[in-house]
Amino acid sequence: MTEPSAQPPTAQSIDEIIRSALAELESLENLEAVDQWRVSYLGRRGSLTAVLRSLSSLEVEERRTIGARANQAKITLEDRLEDRVRHINEDALKRSASRDRLDVTLPGRPALAGRLHPTTKIVREICNVFVAMGFGVVEGPEVEWDHYNFEMLNIPKGHPARDMWNTLWMDYEDPAGEKAMLLRTHTSPMQARVMESREPPIRVVVPGKCYRYEATDATHEWHFYQVEGLAVGEGITFADLKGTLYEFARKMFGEERQIRFRCDYFPFVEPGVDLSIDCFACDGDGDGCRICRDSGWIEILGAGMVHPKVLEGVGYDTGKYTGFAFGMGPERIAMLKYGIDDIRHFYANDLRFLRQF
Ligand code: PHE
């Protein structure tokens, strides 16, 4: 860099400024340095600017030649400045391009795909079997009234059968002191809700979540699903129940399945039964079979003919209408079907389990 001189400019001093300016410029590698360079030569107090200012002190003749040279010098410096800036920018671009280069041949990271929960899958599978037989699918509230969960199902207050369902009660104060709220212990409250809202013929299945105040173990969860079934109409008999559930058992567990009914008690059906299928693991042999525990049979659901008290409760003519109902635990169905040994796997959110379905 050349200090602005007080001496009148000469062709030599201008050439000198250009030479040193250009030499300096070539070595500059970043835009800040280039800008400093611009200020020191071409800025308001830059050395070339000083030369241009002092032209006025020259004789007319000299002013013309020296002036032309000085102006040419300014143009040269400005041009080279522009070149340098472009060079620096291109350089930076090249460097970053080679640093951040995208290797299109690298294998990509696979996108994580979600999937249906095994409970959702089995619930849909169960419902589809019944849909194919003409049933509709409805859902109901998980927070329920005592009225629907018990009363309408022929389980009045104080009835010992209430002990079959360990109930989680809601902290709810009824102004009238009558209504009690709970987490439904089964999907059966939907029986009365559906019958209240329409006339026979009725054919519905009701999938949904249920809750019980229970210690958990390999076969008990405090929350689980059920699929309820209800068919009401004229002339429905136990044979319809039997045929429908036989069809279901074979669709879920194989065409060769046999079924067995045994008496069971639920206050809202009469007669009440539980349904077993012959064991698909040992084909009903039983001996030494871990799945059916030597019995040859596996219990899969509870069922029965809708109790006349339940039909009366919703105002149906019991002389005209009969029906059957059933209820099953889809997790249990899935455990049997897929060989899952612990119901707690379903809701432990362990992807190693969930990914298998
Ligand atoms: N709701 C009964 C239970 O949870 C199952 C059931 C439904 C039995 C319908 C008979 C008829 O145990």
mmCIF file of C-alpha atoms in Angstrom, residues 80-317:
data_model
loop_
_atom_site.group_PDB
_atom_site.id
_atom_site.type_symbol
_atom_site.label_atom_id
_atom_site.label_comp_id
_atom_site.label_asym_id
_atom_site.label_seq_id
_atom_site.Cartn_x
_atom_site.Cartn_y
_atom_site.Cartn_z
ATOM 1 C CA ARG A 80 -9.421 -6.338 -11.036
ATOM 2 C CA LEU A 81 -11.259 -5.849 -7.793
ATOM 3 C CA GLU A 82 -14.360 -7.274 -9.398
ATOM 4 C CA ASP A 83 -12.361 -10.229 -10.789
ATOM 5 C CA ARG A 84 -10.891 -10.926 -7.381
ATOM 6 C CA VAL A 85 -14.251 -10.896 -5.658
ATOM 7 C CA ARG A 86 -15.677 -13.275 -8.256
ATOM 8 C CA HIS A 87 -12.647 -15.544 -7.909
ATOM 9 C CA ILE A 88 -12.968 -15.664 -4.107
ATOM 10 C CA ASN A 89 -16.699 -16.444 -4.295
ATOM 11 C CA GLU A 90 -16.229 -19.179 -6.879
ATOM 12 C CA ASP A 91 -13.467 -20.668 -4.803
ATOM 13 C CA ALA A 92 -15.614 -20.755 -1.684
ATOM 14 C CA LEU A 93 -18.440 -22.319 -3.638
ATOM 15 C CA LYS A 94 -16.156 -25.028 -5.056
ATOM 16 C CA ARG A 95 -14.764 -25.812 -1.651
ATOM 17 C CA SER A 96 -18.150 -26.092 -0.001
ATOM 18 C CA ALA A 97 -19.437 -28.148 -2.929
ATOM 19 C CA SER A 98 -16.659 -30.681 -2.523
ATOM 20 C CA ARG A 99 -17.019 -30.676 1.260
ATOM 21 C CA ASP A 100 -20.825 -31.149 1.289
ATOM 22 C CA ARG A 101 -20.930 -33.403 -1.704
ATOM 23 C CA LEU A 102 -23.980 -35.610 -1.911
ATOM 24 C CA ASP A 103 -23.162 -39.231 -2.624
ATOM 25 C CA VAL A 104 -26.210 -40.396 -4.495
ATOM 26 C CA THR A 105 -24.921 -43.974 -4.504
ATOM 27 C CA LEU A 106 -25.149 -44.326 -0.704
ATOM 28 C CA PRO A 107 -28.074 -46.507 0.370
ATOM 29 C CA GLY A 108 -30.811 -44.342 1.895
ATOM 30 C CA ARG A 109 -32.128 -44.626 5.418
ATOM 31 C CA PRO A 110 -35.346 -46.625 5.272
ATOM 32 C CA ALA A 111 -38.425 -44.629 6.279
ATOM 33 C CA LEU A 112 -40.002 -45.956 9.466
ATOM 34 C CA ALA A 113 -43.421 -47.327 8.653
ATOM 35 C CA GLY A 114 -46.033 -47.683 11.353
ATOM 36 C CA ARG A 115 -48.352 -50.638 11.567
ATOM 37 C CA LEU A 116 -51.546 -51.679 13.259
ATOM 38 C CA HIS A 117 -51.456 -52.758 16.880
ATOM 39 C CA PRO A 118 -52.076 -56.514 17.274
ATOM 40 C CA THR A 119 -55.258 -55.754 19.249
ATOM 41 C CA THR A 120 -56.558 -53.524 16.456
ATOM 42 C CA LYS A 121 -55.790 -56.260 13.942
ATOM 43 C CA ILE A 122 -57.507 -59.032 15.832
ATOM 44 C CA VAL A 123 -60.523 -56.829 16.684
ATOM 45 C CA ARG A 124 -60.955 -56.027 13.008
ATOM 46 C CA GLU A 125 -60.537 -59.669 12.077
ATOM 47 C CA ILE A 126 -63.185 -60.723 14.611
ATOM 48 C CA CYS A 127 -65.610 -58.004 13.519
ATOM 49 C CA ASN A 128 -65.135 -58.897 9.855
ATOM 50 C CA VAL A 129 -66.209 -62.481 10.495
ATOM 51 C CA PHE A 130 -69.480 -61.197 11.950
ATOM 52 C CA VAL A 131 -69.909 -58.478 9.341
ATOM 53 C CA ALA A 132 -69.777 -61.252 6.729
ATOM 54 C CA MET A 133 -72.732 -62.842 8.572
ATOM 55 C CA GLY A 134 -74.778 -59.640 8.449
ATOM 56 C CA PHE A 135 -73.807 -57.957 11.738
ATOM 57 C CA GLY A 136 -73.162 -54.222 11.975
ATOM 58 C CA VAL A 137 -70.420 -52.669 14.118
ATOM 59 C CA VAL A 138 -71.206 -50.085 16.802
ATOM 60 C CA GLU A 139 -69.185 -48.545 19.606
ATOM 61 C CA GLY A 140 -70.140 -47.113 22.971
ATOM 62 C CA PRO A 141 -68.821 -45.085 25.906
ATOM 63 C CA GLU A 142 -65.997 -46.355 28.099
ATOM 64 C CA VAL A 143 -67.213 -44.197 30.977
ATOM 65 C CA GLU A 144 -70.591 -45.674 31.720
ATOM 66 C CA TRP A 145 -73.495 -45.462 34.135
ATOM 67 C CA ASP A 146 -74.076 -48.170 36.726
ATOM 68 C CA HIS A 147 -77.512 -48.245 35.056
ATOM 69 C CA TYR A 148 -76.228 -49.716 31.791
ATOM 70 C CA ASN A 149 -73.224 -51.606 33.086
ATOM 71 C CA PHE A 150 -75.297 -53.455 35.725
ATOM 72 C CA GLU A 151 -78.944 -52.501 36.305
ATOM 73 C CA MET A 152 -80.158 -53.004 32.742
ATOM 74 C CA LEU A 153 -78.284 -56.297 32.635
ATOM 75 C CA ASN A 154 -80.351 -57.766 35.418
ATOM 76 C CA ILE A 155 -77.689 -57.064 38.051
ATOM 77 C CA PRO A 156 -79.406 -54.828 40.616
ATOM 78 C CA LYS A 157 -77.579 -53.033 43.412
ATOM 79 C CA GLY A 158 -76.452 -55.451 46.080
ATOM 80 C CA HIS A 159 -76.676 -58.458 43.763
ATOM 81 C CA PRO A 160 -73.790 -60.847 44.503
ATOM 82 C CA ALA A 161 -73.126 -61.232 40.768
ATOM 83 C CA ARG A 162 -71.635 -57.729 40.849
ATOM 84 C CA ASP A 163 -68.585 -59.364 42.364
ATOM 85 C CA MET A 164 -67.899 -60.984 38.990
ATOM 86 C CA TRP A 165 -66.781 -57.560 37.788
ATOM 87 C CA ASN A 166 -64.240 -55.736 39.932
ATOM 88 C CA THR A 167 -65.287 -52.222 39.172
ATOM 89 C CA LEU A 168 -63.402 -48.943 38.895
ATOM 90 C CA TRP A 169 -65.873 -46.286 40.073
ATOM 91 C CA MET A 170 -65.731 -42.677 38.938
ATOM 92 C CA ASP A 171 -65.491 -39.956 41.512
ATOM 93 C CA TYR A 172 -68.905 -38.542 40.637
ATOM 94 C CA GLU A 173 -71.464 -36.942 42.928
ATOM 95 C CA ASP A 174 -74.976 -37.379 41.604
ATOM 96 C CA PRO A 175 -77.157 -34.495 42.835
ATOM 97 C CA ALA A 176 -80.049 -36.934 43.177
ATOM 98 C CA GLY A 177 -77.836 -39.466 44.918
ATOM 99 C CA GLU A 178 -78.879 -42.201 42.521
ATOM 100 C CA LYS A 179 -76.630 -42.374 39.512
ATOM 101 C CA ALA A 180 -73.217 -43.910 39.819
ATOM 102 C CA MET A 181 -70.564 -43.628 37.153
ATOM 103 C CA LEU A 182 -67.900 -46.195 36.383
ATOM 104 C CA LEU A 183 -65.438 -47.428 33.804
ATOM 105 C CA ARG A 184 -67.351 -50.127 31.971
ATOM 106 C CA THR A 185 -66.278 -53.582 33.063
ATOM 107 C CA HIS A 186 -67.508 -55.180 29.851
ATOM 108 C CA THR A 187 -69.081 -54.161 26.545
ATOM 109 C CA SER A 188 -72.449 -55.631 27.553
ATOM 110 C CA PRO A 189 -73.910 -52.221 28.568
ATOM 111 C CA MET A 190 -74.171 -51.605 24.832
ATOM 112 C CA GLN A 191 -76.821 -54.323 24.647
ATOM 113 C CA ALA A 192 -79.407 -52.100 26.311
ATOM 114 C CA ARG A 193 -78.136 -48.941 24.639
ATOM 115 C CA VAL A 194 -78.529 -50.492 21.183
ATOM 116 C CA MET A 195 -81.943 -51.993 21.961
ATOM 117 C CA GLU A 196 -83.187 -48.676 23.349
ATOM 118 C CA SER A 197 -82.167 -46.888 20.181
ATOM 119 C CA ARG A 198 -83.744 -49.218 17.607
ATOM 120 C CA GLU A 199 -86.263 -51.926 16.966
ATOM 121 C CA PRO A 200 -85.524 -55.562 16.080
ATOM 122 C CA PRO A 201 -84.188 -57.167 14.032
ATOM 123 C CA ILE A 202 -80.837 -56.357 15.635
ATOM 124 C CA ARG A 203 -77.484 -57.822 14.692
ATOM 125 C CA VAL A 204 -74.505 -55.924 16.053
ATOM 126 C CA VAL A 205 -71.010 -56.484 17.313
ATOM 127 C CA VAL A 206 -69.475 -53.991 19.730
ATOM 128 C CA PRO A 207 -65.699 -53.796 19.971
ATOM 129 C CA GLY A 208 -64.261 -51.626 22.723
ATOM 130 C CA LYS A 209 -62.096 -51.093 25.728
ATOM 131 C CA CYS A 210 -63.061 -52.278 29.209
ATOM 132 C CA TYR A 211 -61.573 -51.773 32.651
ATOM 133 C CA ARG A 212 -61.401 -53.799 35.832
ATOM 134 C CA TYR A 213 -59.939 -53.194 39.230
ATOM 135 C CA GLU A 214 -57.647 -56.177 39.076
ATOM 136 C CA ALA A 215 -54.116 -57.265 39.838
ATOM 137 C CA THR A 216 -52.334 -57.973 36.575
ATOM 138 C CA ASP A 217 -50.711 -61.254 35.654
ATOM 139 C CA ALA A 218 -50.082 -63.253 32.489
ATOM 140 C CA THR A 219 -53.798 -63.567 31.783
ATOM 141 C CA HIS A 220 -55.216 -60.446 33.467
ATOM 142 C CA GLU A 221 -54.907 -56.805 32.548
ATOM 143 C CA TRP A 222 -56.734 -53.973 34.285
ATOM 144 C CA HIS A 223 -57.710 -52.666 30.856
ATOM 145 C CA PHE A 224 -58.416 -54.857 27.864
ATOM 146 C CA TYR A 225 -60.784 -55.143 24.939
ATOM 147 C CA GLN A 226 -63.970 -57.039 24.429
ATOM 148 C CA VAL A 227 -66.102 -57.754 21.413
ATOM 149 C CA GLU A 228 -69.755 -58.043 22.303
ATOM 150 C CA GLY A 229 -72.341 -59.563 20.032
ATOM 151 C CA LEU A 230 -76.118 -59.182 20.065
ATOM 152 C CA ALA A 231 -78.820 -60.583 17.818
ATOM 153 C CA VAL A 232 -82.503 -59.972 18.602
ATOM 154 C CA GLY A 233 -85.481 -60.741 16.434
ATOM 155 C CA GLU A 234 -88.472 -62.964 15.941
ATOM 156 C CA GLY A 235 -87.854 -66.673 16.319
ATOM 157 C CA ILE A 236 -84.177 -66.537 17.253
ATOM 158 C CA THR A 237 -83.187 -69.711 19.090
ATOM 159 C CA PHE A 238 -80.174 -71.297 20.692
ATOM 160 C CA ALA A 239 -79.565 -73.029 17.344
ATOM 161 C CA ASP A 240 -78.850 -69.590 15.841
ATOM 162 C CA LEU A 241 -76.402 -68.840 18.612
ATOM 163 C CA LYS A 242 -74.727 -72.168 18.070
ATOM 164 C CA GLY A 243 -74.511 -71.859 14.296
ATOM 165 C CA THR A 244 -73.218 -68.301 14.432
ATOM 166 C CA LEU A 245 -70.483 -69.032 16.952
ATOM 167 C CA TYR A 246 -69.532 -72.291 15.253
ATOM 168 C CA GLU A 247 -68.987 -70.353 12.044
ATOM 169 C CA PHE A 248 -66.952 -67.783 13.955
ATOM 170 C CA ALA A 249 -64.738 -70.436 15.592
ATOM 171 C CA ARG A 250 -63.975 -72.058 12.247
ATOM 172 C CA LYS A 251 -63.235 -68.736 10.519
ATOM 173 C CA MET A 252 -60.834 -67.707 13.293
ATOM 174 C CA PHE A 253 -59.171 -71.010 14.129
ATOM 175 C CA GLY A 254 -59.581 -73.225 11.073
ATOM 176 C CA GLU A 255 -62.354 -75.056 9.228
ATOM 177 C CA GLU A 256 -61.752 -78.322 11.080
ATOM 178 C CA ARG A 257 -62.516 -76.803 14.511
ATOM 179 C CA GLN A 258 -65.123 -78.392 16.767
ATOM 180 C CA ILE A 259 -66.981 -76.462 19.452
ATOM 181 C CA ARG A 260 -68.323 -77.321 22.875
ATOM 182 C CA PHE A 261 -70.832 -75.514 25.065
ATOM 183 C CA ARG A 262 -70.940 -75.788 28.822
ATOM 184 C CA CYS A 263 -73.279 -74.151 31.262
ATOM 185 C CA ASP A 264 -72.109 -70.883 32.704
ATOM 186 C CA TYR A 265 -73.742 -68.099 34.606
ATOM 187 C CA PHE A 266 -74.225 -64.485 33.541
ATOM 188 C CA PRO A 267 -77.235 -62.661 35.002
ATOM 189 C CA PHE A 268 -78.231 -61.196 31.617
ATOM 190 C CA VAL A 269 -78.543 -64.493 29.711
ATOM 191 C CA GLU A 270 -80.605 -67.612 30.218
ATOM 192 C CA PRO A 271 -79.392 -70.181 29.534
ATOM 193 C CA GLY A 272 -75.809 -68.984 29.844
ATOM 194 C CA VAL A 273 -72.875 -70.867 28.371
ATOM 195 C CA ASP A 274 -69.219 -70.712 27.740
ATOM 196 C CA LEU A 275 -67.896 -71.765 24.394
ATOM 197 C CA SER A 276 -64.765 -73.820 23.867
ATOM 198 C CA ILE A 277 -63.044 -74.906 20.686
ATOM 199 C CA ASP A 278 -61.139 -78.150 20.419
ATOM 200 C CA CYS A 279 -57.457 -77.399 20.878
ATOM 201 C CA PHE A 280 -55.785 -76.437 17.593
ATOM 202 C CA ALA A 281 -52.363 -77.292 19.026
ATOM 203 C CA CYS A 282 -53.044 -80.953 19.846
ATOM 204 C CA ASP A 283 -56.206 -81.352 17.752
ATOM 205 C CA GLY A 284 -58.184 -82.106 20.872
ATOM 206 C CA ASP A 285 -55.910 -84.912 22.109
ATOM 207 C CA GLY A 286 -55.121 -83.066 25.278
ATOM 208 C CA ASP A 287 -52.396 -85.326 26.607
ATOM 209 C CA GLY A 288 -49.332 -83.289 27.502
ATOM 210 C CA CYS A 289 -50.575 -80.217 25.594
ATOM 211 C CA ARG A 290 -49.509 -76.912 27.128
ATOM 212 C CA ILE A 291 -51.995 -74.798 25.204
ATOM 213 C CA CYS A 292 -55.166 -76.549 26.433
ATOM 214 C CA ARG A 293 -53.557 -77.871 29.616
ATOM 215 C CA ASP A 294 -54.300 -81.517 28.880
ATOM 216 C CA SER A 295 -58.013 -80.916 28.422
ATOM 217 C CA GLY A 296 -58.256 -80.873 24.640
ATOM 218 C CA TRP A 297 -60.535 -77.789 24.850
ATOM 219 C CA ILE A 298 -59.924 -74.064 24.965
ATOM 220 C CA GLU A 299 -62.502 -71.648 26.323
ATOM 221 C CA ILE A 300 -62.913 -68.606 24.082
ATOM 222 C CA LEU A 301 -66.082 -66.739 25.061
ATOM 223 C CA GLY A 302 -69.216 -66.401 27.147
ATOM 224 C CA ALA A 303 -72.687 -66.374 25.593
ATOM 225 C CA GLY A 304 -76.356 -67.145 26.072
ATOM 226 C CA MET A 305 -79.931 -66.307 25.177
ATOM 227 C CA VAL A 306 -80.794 -62.743 26.155
ATOM 228 C CA HIS A 307 -82.594 -62.839 29.523
ATOM 229 C CA PRO A 308 -86.294 -61.842 29.300
ATOM 230 C CA LYS A 309 -85.668 -59.292 32.074
ATOM 231 C CA VAL A 310 -83.182 -57.526 29.807
ATOM 232 C CA LEU A 311 -85.653 -57.457 26.909
ATOM 233 C CA GLU A 312 -88.400 -56.209 29.214
ATOM 234 C CA GLY A 313 -86.068 -53.527 30.551
ATOM 235 C CA VAL A 314 -85.821 -51.911 27.131
ATOM 236 C CA GLY A 315 -89.542 -52.326 26.488
ATOM 237 C CA TYR A 316 -89.379 -55.184 23.982
ATOM 238 C CA ASP A 317 -92.290 -57.609 23.721
#
